[in-house]
């Protein structure tokens, strides 16, 4: 099963794809929403994401949850991006908490691939923990 792990920060969706627990190094590692107030940019983000899902035959998407309140709350743009991702008609979308990821990381010995970029680590862990 091909799983796409996603971490949303600011206006960037960091992407990682794993297939049966094995990291797949793809050319596209992130998709950016340039201007969340511009309809064309929103459509561009949505279309790029759908194309990514189609081209890589993704079976499931896992998004690392962000806090809705408090010091570490996610920004409003990330929640807009999450909504767009959840509306995709191609595969199921699951949200996974930071606590679940942390617990998984403590219980398992995780070897991060050399090709994995620093900004992709949380997306990678989210995909593995799902």
Short mmCIF file of N, CA, C and O in Angstrom, two decimals:
data_model
loop_
_atom_site.label_atom_id
_atom_site.label_comp_id
_atom_site.label_asym_id
_atom_site.label_seq_id
_atom_site.Cartn_x
_atom_site.Cartn_y
_atom_site.Cartn_z
N UNK A 1 0.84 -1.18 0.00
CA UNK A 1 0.00 0.00 0.00
C UNK A 1 0.88 1.24 0.00
O UNK A 1 1.77 1.38 0.83
N UNK A 2 0.63 2.14 -0.93
CA UNK A 2 1.38 3.39 -1.01
C UNK A 2 0.70 4.44 -0.14
O UNK A 2 -0.48 4.75 -0.34
N UNK A 3 1.48 4.97 0.80
CA UNK A 3 0.97 5.98 1.72
C UNK A 3 1.76 7.26 1.54
O UNK A 3 2.99 7.24 1.47
N UNK A 4 1.03 8.39 1.47
CA UNK A 4 1.66 9.70 1.38
C UNK A 4 1.52 10.37 2.74
O UNK A 4 0.41 10.63 3.20
N UNK A 5 2.64 10.64 3.39
CA UNK A 5 2.65 11.37 4.65
C UNK A 5 2.82 12.85 4.36
O UNK A 5 3.59 13.22 3.47
N UNK A 6 2.08 13.68 5.11
CA UNK A 6 2.13 15.12 4.86
C UNK A 6 2.27 15.87 6.18
O UNK A 6 1.59 15.56 7.16
N UNK A 7 3.16 16.86 6.17
CA UNK A 7 3.21 17.83 7.26
C UNK A 7 2.92 19.19 6.64
O UNK A 7 3.54 19.56 5.64
N UNK A 8 1.97 19.91 7.25
CA UNK A 8 1.60 21.23 6.76
C UNK A 8 2.22 22.29 7.66
O UNK A 8 2.03 22.27 8.88
N UNK A 9 2.97 23.21 7.06
CA UNK A 9 3.57 24.32 7.79
C UNK A 9 3.49 25.55 6.91
O UNK A 9 3.85 25.48 5.73
N UNK A 10 3.02 26.64 7.50
CA UNK A 10 2.91 27.90 6.77
C UNK A 10 2.04 27.68 5.53
O UNK A 10 0.86 27.41 5.65
N UNK A 11 2.61 27.75 4.35
CA UNK A 11 1.86 27.51 3.11
C UNK A 11 2.46 26.35 2.32
O UNK A 11 2.28 26.25 1.11
N UNK A 12 3.18 25.47 3.03
CA UNK A 12 3.89 24.36 2.39
C UNK A 12 3.37 23.01 2.87
O UNK A 12 3.23 22.79 4.07
N UNK A 13 3.11 22.13 1.93
CA UNK A 13 2.76 20.74 2.23
C UNK A 13 4.00 19.91 1.91
O UNK A 13 4.34 19.72 0.75
N UNK A 14 4.69 19.44 2.96
CA UNK A 14 5.86 18.57 2.78
C UNK A 14 5.36 17.14 2.58
O UNK A 14 4.57 16.65 3.38
N UNK A 15 5.83 16.49 1.53
CA UNK A 15 5.31 15.18 1.13
C UNK A 15 6.37 14.09 1.22
O UNK A 15 7.53 14.31 0.89
N UNK A 16 5.92 12.91 1.67
CA UNK A 16 6.76 11.71 1.68
C UNK A 16 5.89 10.55 1.25
O UNK A 16 4.74 10.44 1.68
N UNK A 17 6.41 9.68 0.42
CA UNK A 17 5.67 8.49 0.01
C UNK A 17 6.43 7.25 0.47
O UNK A 17 7.64 7.15 0.27
N UNK A 18 5.68 6.34 1.10
CA UNK A 18 6.26 5.05 1.46
C UNK A 18 5.39 3.95 0.84
O UNK A 18 4.19 4.13 0.66
N UNK A 19 6.04 2.86 0.50
CA UNK A 19 5.32 1.70 -0.04
C UNK A 19 5.70 0.51 0.82
O UNK A 19 6.86 0.11 0.83
N UNK A 20 4.74 -0.02 1.56
CA UNK A 20 4.98 -1.13 2.49
C UNK A 20 6.14 -0.82 3.44
O UNK A 20 7.03 -1.64 3.66
N UNK A 21 6.17 0.41 3.96
CA UNK A 21 7.18 0.82 4.93
C UNK A 21 8.50 1.29 4.35
O UNK A 21 9.36 1.76 5.07
N UNK A 22 8.65 1.17 3.04
CA UNK A 22 9.91 1.58 2.38
C UNK A 22 9.75 2.97 1.76
O UNK A 22 8.82 3.21 1.00
N UNK A 23 10.70 3.85 2.05
CA UNK A 23 10.70 5.21 1.52
C UNK A 23 10.92 5.21 0.01
O UNK A 23 11.78 4.48 -0.50
N UNK A 24 10.15 6.02 -0.69
CA UNK A 24 10.32 6.19 -2.14
C UNK A 24 10.78 7.62 -2.37
O UNK A 24 10.09 8.57 -2.01
N UNK A 25 11.94 7.78 -2.95
CA UNK A 25 12.51 9.11 -3.21
C UNK A 25 11.92 9.66 -4.51
O UNK A 25 12.27 9.20 -5.59
N UNK A 26 11.02 10.61 -4.37
CA UNK A 26 10.37 11.21 -5.54
C UNK A 26 10.91 12.61 -5.81
O UNK A 26 11.47 13.25 -4.92
N UNK A 27 10.72 13.07 -7.04
CA UNK A 27 11.18 14.40 -7.42
C UNK A 27 10.41 15.48 -6.65
O UNK A 27 11.00 16.42 -6.16
N UNK A 28 9.09 15.33 -6.54
CA UNK A 28 8.27 16.31 -5.85
C UNK A 28 8.28 15.99 -4.36
O UNK A 28 7.85 14.92 -3.94
N UNK A 29 8.78 16.92 -3.56
CA UNK A 29 8.89 16.72 -2.12
C UNK A 29 8.00 17.69 -1.34
O UNK A 29 7.77 17.51 -0.15
N UNK A 30 7.51 18.72 -2.02
CA UNK A 30 6.59 19.66 -1.38
C UNK A 30 5.76 20.38 -2.43
O UNK A 30 6.17 20.50 -3.59
N UNK A 31 4.58 20.82 -1.98
CA UNK A 31 3.70 21.61 -2.84
C UNK A 31 3.37 22.88 -2.06
O UNK A 31 3.02 22.82 -0.87
N UNK A 32 3.47 24.01 -2.72
CA UNK A 32 3.30 25.30 -2.06
C UNK A 32 2.01 25.97 -2.53
O UNK A 32 1.72 26.00 -3.73
N UNK A 33 1.27 26.50 -1.57
CA UNK A 33 0.09 27.33 -1.87
C UNK A 33 0.57 28.78 -1.83
O UNK A 33 0.83 29.32 -0.76
N UNK A 34 0.74 29.36 -3.02
CA UNK A 34 1.35 30.70 -3.12
C UNK A 34 0.54 31.77 -2.39
O UNK A 34 1.06 32.46 -1.54
N UNK A 35 -0.74 31.93 -2.74
CA UNK A 35 -1.58 32.97 -2.15
C UNK A 35 -2.94 32.35 -1.83
O UNK A 35 -3.71 32.06 -2.74
N UNK A 36 -3.22 32.19 -0.55
CA UNK A 36 -4.46 31.51 -0.17
C UNK A 36 -5.70 32.36 -0.38
O UNK A 36 -6.82 31.88 -0.20
N UNK A 37 -5.55 33.59 -0.80
CA UNK A 37 -6.69 34.46 -1.07
C UNK A 37 -6.99 34.56 -2.56
O UNK A 37 -7.94 35.24 -2.97
N UNK A 38 -6.18 33.91 -3.37
CA UNK A 38 -6.35 33.95 -4.82
C UNK A 38 -6.91 32.61 -5.30
O UNK A 38 -6.29 31.57 -5.10
N UNK A 39 -8.08 32.67 -5.94
CA UNK A 39 -8.75 31.44 -6.38
C UNK A 39 -7.88 30.62 -7.34
O UNK A 39 -7.85 29.39 -7.25
N UNK A 40 -7.18 31.28 -8.23
CA UNK A 40 -6.32 30.55 -9.18
C UNK A 40 -5.20 29.80 -8.46
O UNK A 40 -4.87 28.66 -8.83
N UNK A 41 -4.62 30.42 -7.44
CA UNK A 41 -3.56 29.75 -6.67
C UNK A 41 -4.11 28.56 -5.89
O UNK A 41 -3.44 27.53 -5.75
N UNK A 42 -5.33 28.70 -5.36
CA UNK A 42 -5.96 27.58 -4.63
C UNK A 42 -6.20 26.43 -5.60
O UNK A 42 -5.92 25.27 -5.28
N UNK A 43 -6.71 26.73 -6.78
CA UNK A 43 -6.94 25.68 -7.79
C UNK A 43 -5.63 25.03 -8.21
O UNK A 43 -5.56 23.82 -8.40
N UNK A 44 -4.60 25.85 -8.37
CA UNK A 44 -3.28 25.32 -8.76
C UNK A 44 -2.78 24.34 -7.71
O UNK A 44 -2.31 23.25 -8.04
N UNK A 45 -2.87 24.72 -6.42
CA UNK A 45 -2.45 23.83 -5.34
C UNK A 45 -3.24 22.52 -5.38
O UNK A 45 -2.67 21.44 -5.32
N UNK A 46 -4.54 22.65 -5.49
CA UNK A 46 -5.43 21.48 -5.51
C UNK A 46 -5.10 20.57 -6.70
O UNK A 46 -4.98 19.35 -6.54
N UNK A 47 -4.95 21.14 -7.87
CA UNK A 47 -4.65 20.36 -9.08
C UNK A 47 -3.27 19.69 -9.00
O UNK A 47 -3.11 18.55 -9.42
N UNK A 48 -2.28 20.41 -8.47
CA UNK A 48 -0.94 19.83 -8.31
C UNK A 48 -0.99 18.64 -7.37
O UNK A 48 -0.35 17.62 -7.61
N UNK A 49 -1.77 18.77 -6.28
CA UNK A 49 -1.87 17.68 -5.32
C UNK A 49 -2.58 16.48 -5.94
O UNK A 49 -2.12 15.34 -5.79
N UNK A 50 -3.67 16.71 -6.66
CA UNK A 50 -4.39 15.61 -7.30
C UNK A 50 -3.51 14.91 -8.34
O UNK A 50 -3.50 13.68 -8.44
N UNK A 51 -2.76 15.67 -9.09
CA UNK A 51 -1.84 15.11 -10.08
C UNK A 51 -0.77 14.27 -9.39
O UNK A 51 -0.43 13.18 -9.85
N UNK A 52 -0.26 14.76 -8.27
CA UNK A 52 0.73 14.01 -7.48
C UNK A 52 0.14 12.66 -7.05
O UNK A 52 0.79 11.63 -7.18
N UNK A 53 -1.09 12.66 -6.55
CA UNK A 53 -1.75 11.42 -6.12
C UNK A 53 -1.91 10.45 -7.29
O UNK A 53 -1.64 9.26 -7.15
N UNK A 54 -2.35 10.97 -8.43
CA UNK A 54 -2.58 10.13 -9.61
C UNK A 54 -1.28 9.54 -10.14
O UNK A 54 -1.19 8.34 -10.41
N UNK A 55 -0.27 10.39 -10.31
CA UNK A 55 0.99 9.94 -10.89
C UNK A 55 1.72 8.92 -10.03
O UNK A 55 2.46 8.09 -10.55
N UNK A 56 1.52 8.99 -8.72
CA UNK A 56 2.24 8.10 -7.80
C UNK A 56 1.37 6.98 -7.25
O UNK A 56 1.81 6.24 -6.39
N UNK A 57 0.14 6.87 -7.75
CA UNK A 57 -0.78 5.80 -7.37
C UNK A 57 -0.92 5.66 -5.84
O UNK A 57 -0.75 4.58 -5.29
N UNK A 58 -1.20 6.78 -5.19
CA UNK A 58 -1.30 6.82 -3.73
C UNK A 58 -2.62 6.18 -3.29
O UNK A 58 -3.68 6.49 -3.82
N UNK A 59 -2.54 5.27 -2.29
CA UNK A 59 -3.71 4.60 -1.75
C UNK A 59 -4.30 5.31 -0.54
O UNK A 59 -5.49 5.21 -0.26
N UNK A 60 -3.44 6.03 0.20
CA UNK A 60 -3.88 6.66 1.44
C UNK A 60 -3.01 7.87 1.73
O UNK A 60 -1.80 7.85 1.47
N UNK A 61 -3.63 8.92 2.30
CA UNK A 61 -2.90 10.12 2.71
C UNK A 61 -3.01 10.23 4.22
O UNK A 61 -4.08 10.05 4.79
N UNK A 62 -1.88 10.53 4.87
CA UNK A 62 -1.85 10.73 6.32
C UNK A 62 -1.28 12.12 6.59
O UNK A 62 -0.18 12.44 6.14
N UNK A 63 -2.05 12.93 7.31
CA UNK A 63 -1.63 14.29 7.62
C UNK A 63 -1.34 14.40 9.12
O UNK A 63 -2.15 13.98 9.94
N UNK A 64 -0.19 14.97 9.46
CA UNK A 64 0.13 15.22 10.86
C UNK A 64 -0.77 16.36 11.35
O UNK A 64 -0.80 17.45 10.76
N UNK A 65 -1.53 16.08 12.42
CA UNK A 65 -2.44 17.08 12.98
C UNK A 65 -1.67 18.26 13.55
O UNK A 65 -0.55 18.12 14.02
N UNK A 66 -2.33 19.42 13.51
CA UNK A 66 -1.81 20.61 14.14
C UNK A 66 -2.78 21.06 15.21
O UNK A 66 -3.98 20.86 15.10
N UNK A 67 -2.28 21.70 16.25
CA UNK A 67 -3.14 22.20 17.32
C UNK A 67 -4.04 23.31 16.79
O UNK A 67 -3.63 24.08 15.91
N UNK A 68 -5.26 23.37 17.31
CA UNK A 68 -6.20 24.41 16.88
C UNK A 68 -6.11 25.65 17.76
O UNK A 68 -6.52 26.73 17.36
N UNK A 69 -5.56 25.48 18.98
CA UNK A 69 -5.41 26.60 19.92
C UNK A 69 -4.04 26.53 20.58
O UNK A 69 -3.38 25.50 20.54
N UNK A 70 -3.67 27.63 21.21
CA UNK A 70 -2.43 27.64 22.00
C UNK A 70 -1.22 28.11 21.23
O UNK A 70 -1.31 28.55 20.09
N UNK A 71 -0.08 28.00 21.90
CA UNK A 71 1.19 28.50 21.34
C UNK A 71 1.62 27.79 20.06
O UNK A 71 2.26 28.37 19.21
N UNK A 72 1.29 26.51 19.96
CA UNK A 72 1.74 25.73 18.81
C UNK A 72 0.63 25.51 17.80
O UNK A 72 0.67 24.55 17.02
N UNK A 73 -0.37 26.37 17.81
CA UNK A 73 -1.51 26.23 16.90
C UNK A 73 -1.06 26.40 15.45
O UNK A 73 -0.19 27.21 15.14
N UNK A 74 -1.68 25.62 14.57
CA UNK A 74 -1.40 25.74 13.15
C UNK A 74 -2.01 27.03 12.61
O UNK A 74 -3.00 27.53 13.14
N UNK A 75 -1.42 27.55 11.57
CA UNK A 75 -1.94 28.77 10.97
C UNK A 75 -3.20 28.48 10.15
O UNK A 75 -3.45 27.34 9.75
N UNK A 76 -3.99 29.51 9.90
CA UNK A 76 -5.24 29.31 9.16
C UNK A 76 -5.04 28.75 7.75
O UNK A 76 -5.86 27.99 7.26
N UNK A 77 -3.93 29.08 7.11
CA UNK A 77 -3.67 28.59 5.76
C UNK A 77 -3.48 27.07 5.77
O UNK A 77 -3.95 26.38 4.87
N UNK A 78 -2.85 26.54 6.82
CA UNK A 78 -2.64 25.10 6.89
C UNK A 78 -3.97 24.36 6.99
O UNK A 78 -4.11 23.27 6.45
N UNK A 79 -4.94 24.96 7.68
CA UNK A 79 -6.24 24.31 7.80
C UNK A 79 -7.01 24.37 6.47
O UNK A 79 -7.74 23.45 6.13
N UNK A 80 -6.80 25.43 5.72
CA UNK A 80 -7.39 25.52 4.39
C UNK A 80 -6.80 24.45 3.48
O UNK A 80 -7.51 23.76 2.75
N UNK A 81 -5.47 24.29 3.54
CA UNK A 81 -4.79 23.27 2.75
C UNK A 81 -5.27 21.87 3.14
O UNK A 81 -5.50 21.03 2.28
N UNK A 82 -5.44 21.65 4.44
CA UNK A 82 -5.92 20.36 4.92
C UNK A 82 -7.30 20.05 4.35
O UNK A 82 -7.56 18.93 3.91
N UNK A 83 -8.18 21.05 4.34
CA UNK A 83 -9.52 20.86 3.77
C UNK A 83 -9.46 20.48 2.30
O UNK A 83 -10.18 19.58 1.85
N UNK A 84 -8.60 21.15 1.55
CA UNK A 84 -8.44 20.84 0.13
C UNK A 84 -7.93 19.41 -0.07
O UNK A 84 -8.41 18.69 -0.95
N UNK A 85 -7.00 19.00 0.76
CA UNK A 85 -6.45 17.64 0.66
C UNK A 85 -7.52 16.61 1.01
O UNK A 85 -7.66 15.58 0.35
N UNK A 86 -8.31 16.89 2.06
CA UNK A 86 -9.36 15.95 2.48
C UNK A 86 -10.45 15.80 1.43
O UNK A 86 -11.10 14.75 1.38
N UNK A 87 -10.65 16.80 0.60
CA UNK A 87 -11.68 16.73 -0.43
C UNK A 87 -11.27 15.91 -1.65
O UNK A 87 -12.09 15.69 -2.54
N UNK A 88 -10.04 15.43 -1.70
CA UNK A 88 -9.61 14.68 -2.88
C UNK A 88 -10.47 13.43 -3.05
O UNK A 88 -10.76 12.73 -2.09
N UNK A 89 -10.89 13.16 -4.30
CA UNK A 89 -11.77 12.01 -4.56
C UNK A 89 -11.01 10.70 -4.83
O UNK A 89 -11.64 9.68 -5.09
N UNK A 90 -9.69 10.72 -4.76
CA UNK A 90 -8.89 9.58 -5.19
C UNK A 90 -8.55 8.58 -4.09
O UNK A 90 -8.36 7.40 -4.38
N UNK A 91 -8.42 9.04 -2.85
CA UNK A 91 -8.04 8.12 -1.77
C UNK A 91 -8.49 8.66 -0.42
O UNK A 91 -8.86 9.82 -0.30
N UNK A 92 -8.41 7.79 0.58
CA UNK A 92 -8.82 8.20 1.92
C UNK A 92 -7.74 9.07 2.55
O UNK A 92 -6.57 8.99 2.20
N UNK A 93 -8.18 9.92 3.49
CA UNK A 93 -7.28 10.81 4.20
C UNK A 93 -7.46 10.58 5.70
O UNK A 93 -8.59 10.53 6.18
N UNK A 94 -6.35 10.42 6.39
CA UNK A 94 -6.38 10.20 7.84
C UNK A 94 -5.54 11.27 8.52
O UNK A 94 -4.50 11.66 7.99
N UNK A 95 -6.00 11.73 9.68
CA UNK A 95 -5.22 12.67 10.47
C UNK A 95 -4.57 11.89 11.61
O UNK A 95 -5.20 11.01 12.20
N UNK A 96 -3.32 12.21 11.91
CA UNK A 96 -2.61 11.49 12.97
C UNK A 96 -1.99 12.52 13.92
O UNK A 96 -1.42 13.51 13.47
N UNK A 97 -2.14 12.27 15.20
CA UNK A 97 -1.68 13.24 16.19
C UNK A 97 -0.17 13.13 16.41
O UNK A 97 0.44 12.08 16.19
N UNK A 98 0.40 14.21 16.92
CA UNK A 98 1.83 14.24 17.24
C UNK A 98 2.14 13.23 18.34
O UNK A 98 3.21 12.61 18.34
N UNK A 99 1.20 13.02 19.27
CA UNK A 99 1.40 12.06 20.35
C UNK A 99 1.49 10.64 19.81
O UNK A 99 2.31 9.84 20.27
N UNK A 100 0.65 10.31 18.82
CA UNK A 100 0.69 8.98 18.20
C UNK A 100 2.02 8.76 17.49
O UNK A 100 2.63 7.69 17.59
N UNK A 101 2.48 9.78 16.79
CA UNK A 101 3.76 9.70 16.08
C UNK A 101 4.90 9.52 17.08
O UNK A 101 5.77 8.67 16.90
N UNK A 102 4.88 10.30 18.15
CA UNK A 102 5.91 10.22 19.18
C UNK A 102 5.94 8.84 19.84
O UNK A 102 7.01 8.26 20.04
N UNK A 103 4.77 8.31 20.14
CA UNK A 103 4.66 6.99 20.75
C UNK A 103 5.20 5.91 19.81
O UNK A 103 5.94 5.01 20.23
N UNK A 104 4.86 6.01 18.53
CA UNK A 104 5.35 5.07 17.52
C UNK A 104 6.87 5.12 17.44
O UNK A 104 7.55 4.10 17.37
N UNK A 105 7.40 6.35 17.47
CA UNK A 105 8.85 6.55 17.36
C UNK A 105 9.59 5.93 18.54
O UNK A 105 10.66 5.35 18.38
N UNK A 106 8.99 6.01 19.75
CA UNK A 106 9.63 5.43 20.94
C UNK A 106 9.60 3.90 20.93
O UNK A 106 10.52 3.26 21.42
N UNK A 107 8.54 3.33 20.37
CA UNK A 107 8.36 1.87 20.39
C UNK A 107 9.10 1.16 19.26
O UNK A 107 9.27 -0.04 19.28
N UNK A 108 9.50 1.91 18.24
CA UNK A 108 10.13 1.31 17.07
C UNK A 108 11.48 1.96 16.78
O UNK A 108 11.66 3.14 17.01
N UNK A 109 12.37 1.15 16.26
CA UNK A 109 13.66 1.69 15.83
C UNK A 109 13.51 2.16 14.40
O UNK A 109 13.32 1.34 13.48
N UNK A 110 13.58 3.45 14.21
CA UNK A 110 13.33 4.01 12.88
C UNK A 110 14.64 4.45 12.25
O UNK A 110 15.41 5.21 12.82
N UNK A 111 14.87 3.94 11.05
CA UNK A 111 16.05 4.31 10.28
C UNK A 111 15.58 5.27 9.20
O UNK A 111 14.80 4.91 8.32
N UNK A 112 16.04 6.50 9.30
CA UNK A 112 15.65 7.51 8.31
C UNK A 112 16.54 7.39 7.09
O UNK A 112 17.77 7.35 7.20
N UNK A 113 15.93 7.30 5.91
CA UNK A 113 16.72 7.18 4.68
C UNK A 113 17.65 8.38 4.47
O UNK A 113 17.32 9.49 4.86
N UNK A 114 18.77 8.14 3.86
CA UNK A 114 19.76 9.18 3.60
C UNK A 114 19.17 10.27 2.70
O UNK A 114 19.45 11.45 2.88
N UNK A 115 18.30 9.87 1.75
CA UNK A 115 17.73 10.82 0.80
C UNK A 115 16.69 11.74 1.43
O UNK A 115 16.32 12.76 0.85
N UNK A 116 16.19 11.39 2.60
CA UNK A 116 15.13 12.15 3.26
C UNK A 116 15.65 13.51 3.69
O UNK A 116 16.67 13.62 4.38
N UNK A 117 14.95 14.56 3.29
CA UNK A 117 15.32 15.92 3.68
C UNK A 117 14.85 16.18 5.11
O UNK A 117 13.88 15.59 5.57
N UNK A 118 15.51 17.09 5.81
CA UNK A 118 15.16 17.42 7.20
C UNK A 118 13.69 17.84 7.32
O UNK A 118 12.99 17.43 8.24
N UNK A 119 13.23 18.67 6.38
CA UNK A 119 11.85 19.16 6.45
C UNK A 119 10.81 18.07 6.18
O UNK A 119 9.62 18.28 6.41
N UNK A 120 11.24 16.90 5.71
CA UNK A 120 10.32 15.79 5.42
C UNK A 120 10.18 14.80 6.57
O UNK A 120 9.34 13.91 6.51
N UNK A 121 10.97 14.95 7.62
CA UNK A 121 11.01 13.94 8.68
C UNK A 121 9.66 13.69 9.33
O UNK A 121 9.27 12.54 9.54
N UNK A 122 8.91 14.73 9.67
CA UNK A 122 7.62 14.56 10.34
C UNK A 122 6.60 13.91 9.41
O UNK A 122 5.80 13.09 9.85
N UNK A 123 6.65 14.23 8.14
CA UNK A 123 5.76 13.60 7.15
C UNK A 123 6.10 12.12 7.03
O UNK A 123 5.21 11.27 6.94
N UNK A 124 7.39 11.80 7.06
CA UNK A 124 7.85 10.41 6.98
C UNK A 124 7.35 9.62 8.20
O UNK A 124 6.80 8.52 8.06
N UNK A 125 7.52 10.19 9.38
CA UNK A 125 7.06 9.54 10.61
C UNK A 125 5.54 9.36 10.63
O UNK A 125 5.03 8.33 11.07
N UNK A 126 4.82 10.36 10.12
CA UNK A 126 3.35 10.27 10.06
C UNK A 126 2.93 9.11 9.17
O UNK A 126 2.04 8.32 9.52
N UNK A 127 3.59 8.96 8.03
CA UNK A 127 3.27 7.86 7.11
C UNK A 127 3.58 6.51 7.75
O UNK A 127 2.78 5.59 7.66
N UNK A 128 4.72 6.41 8.41
CA UNK A 128 5.09 5.14 9.04
C UNK A 128 4.15 4.78 10.20
O UNK A 128 3.81 3.62 10.38
N UNK A 129 3.76 5.77 10.97
CA UNK A 129 2.94 5.53 12.17
C UNK A 129 1.49 5.20 11.85
O UNK A 129 0.77 4.69 12.71
N UNK A 130 1.07 5.46 10.63
CA UNK A 130 -0.36 5.23 10.29
C UNK A 130 -0.72 3.77 10.26
O UNK A 130 0.08 2.91 10.07
#
